[in-house]
PDB file of C-alpha atoms in Angstrom:
ATOM      1  CA  MET A   1      33.667 -41.536  19.860  1.00 54.00           C
ATOM      2  CA  ARG A   2      34.750 -40.259  16.423  1.00 54.00           C
ATOM      3  CA  LEU A   3      31.128 -39.975  15.253  1.00 50.00           C
ATOM      4  CA  THR A   4      30.237 -38.097  18.424  1.00 58.00           C
ATOM      5  CA  THR A   5      33.164 -35.705  17.923  1.00 60.00           C
ATOM      6  CA  VAL A   6      32.304 -35.118  14.262  1.00 53.00           C
ATOM      7  CA  GLY A   7      28.645 -34.529  15.155  1.00 54.00           C
ATOM      8  CA  ALA A   8      29.588 -32.038  17.845  1.00 57.00           C
ATOM      9  CA  ALA A   9      31.879 -30.220  15.415  1.00 56.00           C
ATOM     10  CA  ILE A  10      29.132 -30.002  12.775  1.00 61.00           C
ATOM     11  CA  ALA A  11      26.692 -28.706  15.379  1.00 54.00           C
ATOM     12  CA  ALA A  12      29.203 -26.099  16.511  1.00 55.00           C
ATOM     13  CA  ILE A  13      29.846 -24.968  12.928  1.00 59.00           C
ATOM     14  CA  TRP A  14      26.102 -24.738  12.281  1.00 58.00           C
ATOM     15  CA  LEU A  15      25.595 -22.691  15.447  1.00 56.00           C
ATOM     16  CA  ILE A  16      28.425 -20.306  14.554  1.00 58.00           C
ATOM     17  CA  SER A  17      27.062 -19.907  11.000  1.00 48.00           C
ATOM     18  CA  PHE A  18      23.576 -19.261  12.325  1.00 46.00           C
ATOM     19  CA  ASN A  19      24.823 -16.610  14.737  1.00 54.00           C
ATOM     20  CA  ILE A  20      26.891 -14.940  11.999  1.00 55.00           C
ATOM     21  CA  ALA A  21      23.870 -14.875   9.664  1.00 46.00           C
ATOM     22  CA  ALA A  22      21.640 -13.493  12.416  1.00 47.00           C
ATOM     23  CA  SER A  23      24.196 -10.804  13.255  1.00 59.00           C
ATOM     24  CA  ALA A  24      24.514  -9.889   9.577  1.00 54.00           C
ATOM     25  CA  GLN A  25      20.730  -9.590   9.277  1.00 55.00           C
ATOM     26  CA  ASP A  26      20.575  -7.397  12.376  1.00 63.00           C
ATOM     27  CA  ALA A  27      23.374  -5.203  11.032  1.00 67.00           C
ATOM     28  CA  SER A  28      21.643  -4.894   7.658  1.00 59.00           C
ATOM     29  CA  GLU A  29      18.343  -3.944   9.280  1.00 64.00           C
ATOM     30  CA  LYS A  30      20.049  -1.291  11.419  1.00 72.00           C
ATOM     31  CA  GLU A  31      21.750   0.208   8.365  1.00 70.00           C
ATOM     32  CA  ILE A  32      18.451   0.273   6.468  1.00 62.00           C
ATOM     33  CA  GLU A  33      16.753   2.043   9.390  1.00 67.00           C
ATOM     34  CA  ARG A  34      19.654   4.525   9.609  1.00 72.00           C
ATOM     35  CA  TYR A  35      19.277   5.234   5.886  1.00 65.00           C
ATOM     36  CA  ARG A  36      15.524   5.775   6.265  1.00 62.00           C
ATOM     37  CA  ALA A  37      16.083   8.145   9.175  1.00 66.00           C
ATOM     38  CA  MET A  38      18.536  10.191   7.100  1.00 66.00           C
ATOM     39  CA  ILE A  39      16.005  10.767   4.315  1.00 61.00           C
ATOM     40  CA  SER A  40      12.815  10.947   6.375  1.00 61.00           C
ATOM     41  CA  ASP A  41      12.757  14.751   6.542  1.00 65.00           C
ATOM     42  CA  PRO A  42      10.105  16.220   4.201  1.00 65.00           C
ATOM     43  CA  LEU A  43      12.788  18.360   2.566  1.00 69.00           C
ATOM     44  CA  SER A  44      14.613  15.140   1.632  1.00 78.00           C
ATOM     45  CA  ASN A  45      11.529  13.221   0.495  1.00 92.00           C
ATOM     46  CA  PRO A  46      10.598  13.716  -3.191  1.00 93.00           C
ATOM     47  CA  GLY A  47       7.173  12.280  -2.356  1.00 95.00           C
ATOM     48  CA  PHE A  48       6.161  15.742  -1.183  1.00 96.00           C
ATOM     49  CA  LEU A  49       6.514  16.988  -4.765  1.00 95.00           C
ATOM     50  CA  ALA A  50       3.620  14.642  -5.577  1.00 97.00           C
ATOM     51  CA  VAL A  51       1.684  16.149  -2.654  1.00 97.00           C
ATOM     52  CA  ASP A  52       2.119  19.608  -4.185  1.00 97.00           C
ATOM     53  CA  ARG A  53       1.043  18.416  -7.638  1.00 97.00           C
ATOM     54  CA  GLY A  54      -1.963  16.661  -6.143  1.00 98.00           C
ATOM     55  CA  GLU A  55      -3.080  19.844  -4.391  1.00 98.00           C
ATOM     56  CA  ILE A  56      -3.175  21.640  -7.730  1.00 98.00           C
ATOM     57  CA  LEU A  57      -5.114  18.798  -9.375  1.00 98.00           C
ATOM     58  CA  TRP A  58      -7.658  18.733  -6.534  1.00 98.00           C
ATOM     59  CA  SER A  59      -8.702  22.327  -7.179  1.00 98.00           C
ATOM     60  CA  GLU A  60      -8.338  22.290 -10.988  1.00 98.00           C
ATOM     61  CA  LYS A  61     -11.588  22.581 -12.962  1.00 98.00           C
ATOM     62  CA  ARG A  62     -11.897  19.788 -15.519  1.00 98.00           C
ATOM     63  CA  GLY A  63     -14.398  17.667 -17.402  1.00 98.00           C
ATOM     64  CA  THR A  64     -17.616  18.539 -19.201  1.00 98.00           C
ATOM     65  CA  LYS A  65     -18.989  20.128 -16.018  1.00 98.00           C
ATOM     66  CA  ASN A  66     -15.899  22.332 -15.620  1.00 98.00           C
ATOM     67  CA  VAL A  67     -15.685  21.831 -11.872  1.00 98.00           C
ATOM     68  CA  SER A  68     -12.935  20.763  -9.476  1.00 98.00           C
ATOM     69  CA  LEU A  69     -12.762  17.678  -7.287  1.00 98.00           C
ATOM     70  CA  GLU A  70     -13.544  19.849  -4.276  1.00 97.00           C
ATOM     71  CA  GLY A  71     -17.140  18.665  -4.581  1.00 97.00           C
ATOM     72  CA  CYS A  72     -16.022  15.050  -4.150  1.00 98.00           C
ATOM     73  CA  ASP A  73     -17.164  13.313  -0.964  1.00 98.00           C
ATOM     74  CA  LEU A  74     -14.457  10.945   0.295  1.00 98.00           C
ATOM     75  CA  GLY A  75     -16.609   9.796   3.182  1.00 98.00           C
ATOM     76  CA  LEU A  76     -16.648  12.752   5.554  1.00 98.00           C
ATOM     77  CA  GLY A  77     -18.539  15.190   3.353  1.00 97.00           C
ATOM     78  CA  ALA A  78     -17.782  17.082   0.138  1.00 96.00           C
ATOM     79  CA  SER A  79     -14.314  18.672   0.115  1.00 93.00           C
ATOM     80  CA  LYS A  80     -13.480  17.392   3.633  1.00 98.00           C
ATOM     81  CA  LEU A  81     -10.023  15.824   3.440  1.00 98.00           C
ATOM     82  CA  GLU A  82      -8.620  15.784   6.989  1.00 98.00           C
ATOM     83  CA  GLY A  83      -8.920  12.215   8.240  1.00 98.00           C
ATOM     84  CA  ALA A  84     -10.670  10.900   5.126  1.00 98.00           C
ATOM     85  CA  PHE A  85      -7.814   8.657   3.975  1.00 98.00           C
ATOM     86  CA  ALA A  86      -7.508   7.126   7.453  1.00 98.00           C
ATOM     87  CA  GLN A  87     -11.105   5.901   7.090  1.00 98.00           C
ATOM     88  CA  LEU A  88     -10.810   4.275   3.671  1.00 98.00           C
ATOM     89  CA  PRO A  89     -11.828   1.964   2.070  1.00 98.00           C
ATOM     90  CA  ARG A  90     -15.456   2.433   3.070  1.00 98.00           C
ATOM     91  CA  PHE A  91     -19.015   1.975   1.795  1.00 98.00           C
ATOM     92  CA  PHE A  92     -20.456   4.833  -0.261  1.00 98.00           C
ATOM     93  CA  LYS A  93     -24.234   4.989  -0.519  1.00 98.00           C
ATOM     94  CA  ASP A  94     -24.281   6.955  -3.788  1.00 97.00           C
ATOM     95  CA  SER A  95     -22.339   4.226  -5.616  1.00 97.00           C
ATOM     96  CA  ASP A  96     -23.591   1.319  -3.470  1.00 98.00           C
ATOM     97  CA  ARG A  97     -20.014   0.045  -3.282  1.00 98.00           C
ATOM     98  CA  VAL A  98     -17.078  -0.205  -0.946  1.00 98.00           C
ATOM     99  CA  MET A  99     -14.309   1.884  -2.499  1.00 98.00           C
ATOM    100  CA  ASP A 100     -10.672   2.662  -1.850  1.00 98.00           C
ATOM    101  CA  LEU A 101      -9.316   6.127  -2.590  1.00 98.00           C
ATOM    102  CA  GLU A 102      -8.409   5.521  -6.238  1.00 98.00           C
ATOM    103  CA  GLN A 103     -11.792   3.992  -7.005  1.00 98.00           C
ATOM    104  CA  ARG A 104     -13.542   6.923  -5.333  1.00 98.00           C
ATOM    105  CA  LEU A 105     -11.444   9.481  -7.199  1.00 98.00           C
ATOM    106  CA  LEU A 106     -12.283   7.853 -10.534  1.00 98.00           C
ATOM    107  CA  TRP A 107     -15.983   7.842  -9.582  1.00 98.00           C
ATOM    108  CA  CYS A 108     -15.838  11.536  -8.688  1.00 98.00           C
ATOM    109  CA  MET A 109     -13.966  12.418 -11.872  1.00 98.00           C
ATOM    110  CA  GLN A 110     -16.671  10.704 -13.905  1.00 98.00           C
ATOM    111  CA  ASN A 111     -19.737  11.771 -11.916  1.00 98.00           C
ATOM    112  CA  VAL A 112     -18.769  15.094 -10.328  1.00 98.00           C
ATOM    113  CA  GLN A 113     -16.531  16.496 -13.081  1.00 98.00           C
ATOM    114  CA  GLY A 114     -17.896  14.655 -16.108  1.00 98.00           C
ATOM    115  CA  LEU A 115     -14.320  13.699 -17.015  1.00 98.00           C
ATOM    116  CA  ASP A 116     -13.386  10.903 -19.402  1.00 98.00           C
ATOM    117  CA  THR A 117     -10.972   8.906 -17.218  1.00 98.00           C
ATOM    118  CA  LYS A 118      -9.495   6.750 -19.981  1.00 97.00           C
ATOM    119  CA  ASP A 119      -6.250   8.745 -20.048  1.00 96.00           C
ATOM    120  CA  VAL A 120      -6.158   8.961 -16.234  1.00 97.00           C
ATOM    121  CA  VAL A 121      -6.327   5.157 -15.946  1.00 97.00           C
ATOM    122  CA  ALA A 122      -3.741   4.746 -18.716  1.00 95.00           C
ATOM    123  CA  ARG A 123      -1.381   6.841 -16.554  1.00 96.00           C
ATOM    124  CA  ARG A 124      -2.382   5.122 -13.297  1.00 96.00           C
ATOM    125  CA  PHE A 125       1.277   4.476 -12.455  1.00 97.00           C
ATOM    126  CA  SER A 126       3.903   7.089 -13.212  1.00 96.00           C
ATOM    127  CA  GLY A 127       7.035   6.500 -15.237  1.00 92.00           C
ATOM    128  CA  PRO A 128       9.917   8.610 -16.556  1.00 88.00           C
ATOM    129  CA  GLY A 129       8.339  11.722 -18.032  1.00 85.00           C
ATOM    130  CA  LYS A 130       4.869  10.266 -17.441  1.00 90.00           C
ATOM    131  CA  PRO A 131       3.251  11.669 -14.280  1.00 91.00           C
ATOM    132  CA  SER A 132       0.187  10.063 -12.726  1.00 97.00           C
ATOM    133  CA  ASP A 133      -2.764  12.195 -11.645  1.00 98.00           C
ATOM    134  CA  LEU A 134      -3.967   9.405  -9.380  1.00 98.00           C
ATOM    135  CA  GLU A 135      -0.650   8.968  -7.570  1.00 98.00           C
ATOM    136  CA  ASP A 136      -0.364  12.722  -7.056  1.00 98.00           C
ATOM    137  CA  LEU A 137      -3.942  13.046  -5.777  1.00 98.00           C
ATOM    138  CA  VAL A 138      -3.484  10.088  -3.404  1.00 98.00           C
ATOM    139  CA  ALA A 139      -0.290  11.652  -2.042  1.00 98.00           C
ATOM    140  CA  PHE A 140      -2.054  14.970  -1.401  1.00 98.00           C
ATOM    141  CA  ILE A 141      -5.171  13.456   0.178  1.00 98.00           C
ATOM    142  CA  ALA A 142      -3.289  10.860   2.238  1.00 98.00           C
ATOM    143  CA  ASN A 143      -0.987  13.534   3.620  1.00 98.00           C
ATOM    144  CA  LYS A 144      -4.069  15.256   5.080  1.00 98.00           C
ATOM    145  CA  SER A 145      -4.412  12.212   7.383  1.00 98.00           C
ATOM    146  CA  SER A 146      -0.736  12.015   8.332  1.00 98.00           C
ATOM    147  CA  GLY A 147      -0.380  11.666  12.088  1.00 97.00           C
ATOM    148  CA  MET A 148      -3.879  10.199  12.441  1.00 98.00           C
ATOM    149  CA  LYS A 149      -4.876   6.648  13.328  1.00 98.00           C
ATOM    150  CA  ILE A 150      -6.089   4.075  10.814  1.00 98.00           C
ATOM    151  CA  LYS A 151      -9.801   3.644  11.442  1.00 97.00           C
ATOM    152  CA  ALA A 152     -11.369   1.969   8.425  1.00 93.00           C
ATOM    153  CA  PRO A 153     -15.110   1.492   9.062  1.00 97.00           C
ATOM    154  CA  LEU A 154     -16.422  -2.080   9.261  1.00 98.00           C
ATOM    155  CA  ALA A 155     -19.995  -1.508  10.434  1.00 98.00           C
ATOM    156  CA  HIS A 156     -21.787  -1.799   7.094  1.00 98.00           C
ATOM    157  CA  PRO A 157     -22.527  -5.368   5.870  1.00 98.00           C
ATOM    158  CA  LYS A 158     -20.741  -4.682   2.572  1.00 98.00           C
ATOM    159  CA  GLU A 159     -17.632  -3.507   4.448  1.00 98.00           C
ATOM    160  CA  GLN A 160     -17.692  -6.693   6.521  1.00 98.00           C
ATOM    161  CA  GLU A 161     -18.161  -8.741   3.357  1.00 98.00           C
ATOM    162  CA  MET A 162     -15.152  -7.057   1.727  1.00 98.00           C
ATOM    163  CA  ALA A 163     -12.998  -7.746   4.780  1.00 98.00           C
ATOM    164  CA  ALA A 164     -13.954 -11.443   4.612  1.00 98.00           C
ATOM    165  CA  VAL A 165     -13.255 -11.600   0.863  1.00 98.00           C
ATOM    166  CA  GLY A 166      -9.918  -9.841   1.402  1.00 98.00           C
ATOM    167  CA  GLU A 167      -8.905 -12.355   4.057  1.00 98.00           C
ATOM    168  CA  ALA A 168      -9.805 -15.240   1.733  1.00 98.00           C
ATOM    169  CA  LEU A 169      -7.737 -13.660  -1.051  1.00 97.00           C
ATOM    170  CA  PHE A 170      -4.804 -13.170   1.327  1.00 98.00           C
ATOM    171  CA  TYR A 171      -4.576 -16.945   1.799  1.00 98.00           C
ATOM    172  CA  ARG A 172      -5.657 -17.943  -1.730  1.00 97.00           C
ATOM    173  CA  ARG A 173      -2.862 -19.771  -3.541  1.00 96.00           C
ATOM    174  CA  GLY A 174      -2.653 -19.634  -7.316  1.00 93.00           C
ATOM    175  CA  GLY A 175      -0.638 -18.656 -10.354  1.00 90.00           C
ATOM    176  CA  VAL A 176       2.204 -20.635 -11.895  1.00 92.00           C
ATOM    177  CA  MET A 177       4.188 -20.385  -8.628  1.00 93.00           C
ATOM    178  CA  ASP A 178       1.226 -21.476  -6.455  1.00 96.00           C
ATOM    179  CA  PHE A 179       1.851 -18.444  -4.220  1.00 95.00           C
ATOM    180  CA  SER A 180      -0.471 -16.417  -2.032  1.00 96.00           C
ATOM    181  CA  CYS A 181       0.002 -13.203  -0.068  1.00 96.00           C
ATOM    182  CA  ALA A 182       0.440 -15.438   2.970  1.00 97.00           C
ATOM    183  CA  THR A 183       3.399 -17.218   1.355  1.00 96.00           C
ATOM    184  CA  CYS A 184       5.516 -14.164   2.150  1.00 95.00           C
ATOM    185  CA  HIS A 185       3.468 -12.390   4.815  1.00 97.00           C
ATOM    186  CA  ALA A 186       2.132 -14.921   7.315  1.00 97.00           C
ATOM    187  CA  ASP A 187       5.278 -15.942   9.228  1.00 95.00           C
ATOM    188  CA  GLU A 188       7.881 -14.287  11.412  1.00 95.00           C
ATOM    189  CA  GLY A 189      11.432 -13.576  10.299  1.00 90.00           C
ATOM    190  CA  LYS A 190      11.049 -13.968   6.539  1.00 90.00           C
ATOM    191  CA  ARG A 191      13.183 -11.827   4.247  1.00 86.00           C
ATOM    192  CA  ILE A 192      13.584 -11.103   0.563  1.00 81.00           C
ATOM    193  CA  ARG A 193      17.052  -9.828  -0.322  1.00 75.00           C
ATOM    194  CA  LEU A 194      17.823  -7.413   2.556  1.00 74.00           C
ATOM    195  CA  GLN A 195      14.214  -6.566   3.280  1.00 80.00           C
ATOM    196  CA  GLY A 196      12.305  -8.027   6.191  1.00 88.00           C
ATOM    197  CA  LEU A 197       8.831  -9.244   5.233  1.00 95.00           C
ATOM    198  CA  PRO A 198       6.153  -8.153   7.717  1.00 97.00           C
ATOM    199  CA  ASN A 199       3.756 -10.722   9.102  1.00 98.00           C
ATOM    200  CA  LEU A 200       0.379  -9.322   8.075  1.00 98.00           C
ATOM    201  CA  SER A 201      -1.653 -12.327   9.220  1.00 98.00           C
ATOM    202  CA  LYS A 202      -1.919 -11.038  12.784  1.00 97.00           C
ATOM    203  CA  PRO A 203      -3.307  -7.650  13.842  1.00 98.00           C
ATOM    204  CA  GLY A 204      -0.833  -5.341  15.514  1.00 96.00           C
ATOM    205  CA  LYS A 205       2.471  -3.601  15.076  1.00 97.00           C
ATOM    206  CA  GLN A 206       3.691  -5.117  11.811  1.00 97.00           C
ATOM    207  CA  PRO A 207       0.571  -4.447   9.712  1.00 98.00           C
ATOM    208  CA  GLN A 208       0.209  -1.059  11.430  1.00 98.00           C
ATOM    209  CA  GLU A 209       3.727  -0.009  10.421  1.00 97.00           C
ATOM    210  CA  THR A 210       3.205  -1.386   6.910  1.00 97.00           C
ATOM    211  CA  MET A 211      -0.168   0.174   6.120  1.00 98.00           C
ATOM    212  CA  GLY A 212       0.737   3.370   7.958  1.00 98.00           C
ATOM    213  CA  THR A 213       3.537   4.139   5.480  1.00 97.00           C
ATOM    214  CA  TRP A 214       1.677   3.965   2.169  1.00 98.00           C
ATOM    215  CA  PRO A 215       1.698   5.903  -0.131  1.00 98.00           C
ATOM    216  CA  THR A 216       5.465   6.053  -0.205  1.00 97.00           C
ATOM    217  CA  TYR A 217       8.265   7.385  -2.377  1.00 96.00           C
ATOM    218  CA  ARG A 218      10.251   4.421  -3.750  1.00 94.00           C
ATOM    219  CA  VAL A 219      13.888   5.450  -4.191  1.00 91.00           C
ATOM    220  CA  SER A 220      14.605   2.405  -6.383  1.00 89.00           C
ATOM    221  CA  GLN A 221      11.794   3.412  -8.764  1.00 92.00           C
ATOM    222  CA  GLY A 222      12.160   7.175  -8.509  1.00 93.00           C
ATOM    223  CA  ALA A 223       8.414   7.524  -8.040  1.00 95.00           C
ATOM    224  CA  LEU A 224       5.684   7.799  -5.462  1.00 97.00           C
ATOM    225  CA  ARG A 225       3.713   4.574  -5.200  1.00 97.00           C
ATOM    226  CA  THR A 226       0.329   3.772  -3.683  1.00 97.00           C
ATOM    227  CA  MET A 227      -1.098   0.625  -2.107  1.00 96.00           C
ATOM    228  CA  GLN A 228      -2.810  -0.053  -5.451  1.00 95.00           C
ATOM    229  CA  HIS A 229       0.631  -0.291  -7.056  1.00 96.00           C
ATOM    230  CA  ARG A 230       2.057  -2.346  -4.188  1.00 96.00           C
ATOM    231  CA  LEU A 231      -0.647  -5.007  -4.454  1.00 96.00           C
ATOM    232  CA  TRP A 232      -0.555  -4.937  -8.258  1.00 95.00           C
ATOM    233  CA  ASP A 233       3.207  -5.525  -8.145  1.00 94.00           C
ATOM    234  CA  CYS A 234       2.818  -8.321  -5.583  1.00 94.00           C
ATOM    235  CA  TYR A 235       0.469 -10.154  -7.926  1.00 94.00           C
ATOM    236  CA  ARG A 236       2.901  -9.606 -10.797  1.00 93.00           C
ATOM    237  CA  GLN A 237       5.788 -11.043  -8.792  1.00 91.00           C
ATOM    238  CA  GLN A 238       3.658 -14.024  -7.764  1.00 91.00           C
ATOM    239  CA  ARG A 239       3.034 -14.653 -11.495  1.00 91.00           C
ATOM    240  CA  TRP A 240      -0.699 -14.297 -11.024  1.00 92.00           C
ATOM    241  CA  PRO A 241      -2.844 -12.701 -13.739  1.00 91.00           C
ATOM    242  CA  ILE A 242      -2.443  -8.982 -13.098  1.00 88.00           C
ATOM    243  CA  PRO A 243      -5.655  -7.478 -11.647  1.00 90.00           C
ATOM    244  CA  GLU A 244      -7.357  -4.553 -13.306  1.00 92.00           C
ATOM    245  CA  PHE A 245      -6.703  -1.156 -11.800  1.00 94.00           C
ATOM    246  CA  GLY A 246      -9.363  -0.261  -9.259  1.00 92.00           C
ATOM    247  CA  SER A 247     -10.682  -3.820  -9.099  1.00 95.00           C
ATOM    248  CA  ASP A 248     -12.835  -4.885  -6.161  1.00 97.00           C
ATOM    249  CA  SER A 249     -10.329  -7.662  -5.371  1.00 96.00           C
ATOM    250  CA  ILE A 250      -7.611  -5.099  -4.613  1.00 97.00           C
ATOM    251  CA  THR A 251     -10.072  -3.095  -2.532  1.00 98.00           C
ATOM    252  CA  ALA A 252     -11.072  -6.222  -0.598  1.00 98.00           C
ATOM    253  CA  LEU A 253      -7.442  -7.000   0.184  1.00 98.00           C
ATOM    254  CA  THR A 254      -6.927  -3.407   1.312  1.00 98.00           C
ATOM    255  CA  VAL A 255      -9.968  -3.599   3.610  1.00 98.00           C
ATOM    256  CA  PHE A 256      -8.555  -6.743   5.213  1.00 98.00           C
ATOM    257  CA  LEU A 257      -5.100  -5.203   5.636  1.00 98.00           C
ATOM    258  CA  GLN A 258      -6.577  -2.008   7.109  1.00 98.00           C
ATOM    259  CA  LYS A 259      -8.516  -4.174   9.546  1.00 98.00           C
ATOM    260  CA  GLN A 260      -5.238  -5.811  10.605  1.00 98.00           C
ATOM    261  CA  ALA A 261      -3.616  -2.378  10.921  1.00 98.00           C
ATOM    262  CA  MET A 262      -6.423  -0.723  12.884  1.00 98.00           C
ATOM    263  CA  GLY A 263      -5.096   1.899  15.296  1.00 98.00           C
ATOM    264  CA  GLY A 264      -1.775   2.322  13.505  1.00 98.00           C
ATOM    265  CA  GLU A 265      -0.481   5.834  12.849  1.00 98.00           C
ATOM    266  CA  LEU A 266      -0.255   7.172   9.306  1.00 98.00           C
ATOM    267  CA  VAL A 267       3.052   8.832   8.390  1.00 97.00           C
ATOM    268  CA  VAL A 268       2.653   9.598   4.701  1.00 97.00           C
ATOM    269  CA  PRO A 269       4.058   9.952   2.224  1.00 97.00           C
ATOM    270  CA  SER A 270       6.905   7.906   3.626  1.00 95.00           C
ATOM    271  CA  ILE A 271      10.083   6.942   1.803  1.00 93.00           C
ATOM    272  CA  LYS A 272      11.381   3.437   1.116  1.00 90.00           C
ATOM    273  CA  ARG A 273      14.182   1.807  -0.809  1.00 83.00           C
TER     274      ARG A 273
END
């Protein structure tokens, strides 16, 4: 009788604690969403300053050929930006590669403008007093697809190959922590600190909402960040060897994630904590 009573009491305490924790999580999520709604207006989002800087860079003549990036083909034809970001990464015949936006921009800087991109890559991620041409250009180009649906092409064999490689990388465990992308992003209800972790292993709403909001302005970092930075930082936090900027492994992961997010609406640049 005593053991039964004690067991029932423990069960009741556990249930109460679980409900309190669940309520606290719900309350935290609601407050985070309320905060995001308050700063979602373009006039309150510093990410649009990067959009403006990127527009200037797009039309600026640079390199040995003294031309702008307006002759760059992002997949829909030279200088055509509306909808281009929504259909990246994709296969480009002239380079014989599947490229994401940053890779394609670097290719165009080198081949269209004749620009030495060493300094551009060195400033791939912005810091205090150190702007990034690539982040600004991505913000400008991505914004031209805002409101459109994610529709990354998967018809070419190399695009299909990249999607398969990206999926394998998503589940590949490694590093000193023996982590993979799936460690955090393949289950429901996981959190880190106050942030919910989206389940990206299944196509649908969660990957759509995730991929549809990058690039984003990170309030905690005071900078606009791209998916290149997000994946780079994920590998860093997993204690993996940090991938090179513009590596095919990052592009492959992006292809896989875009496949999961197919049909999601782009609202970029967004703003996050």
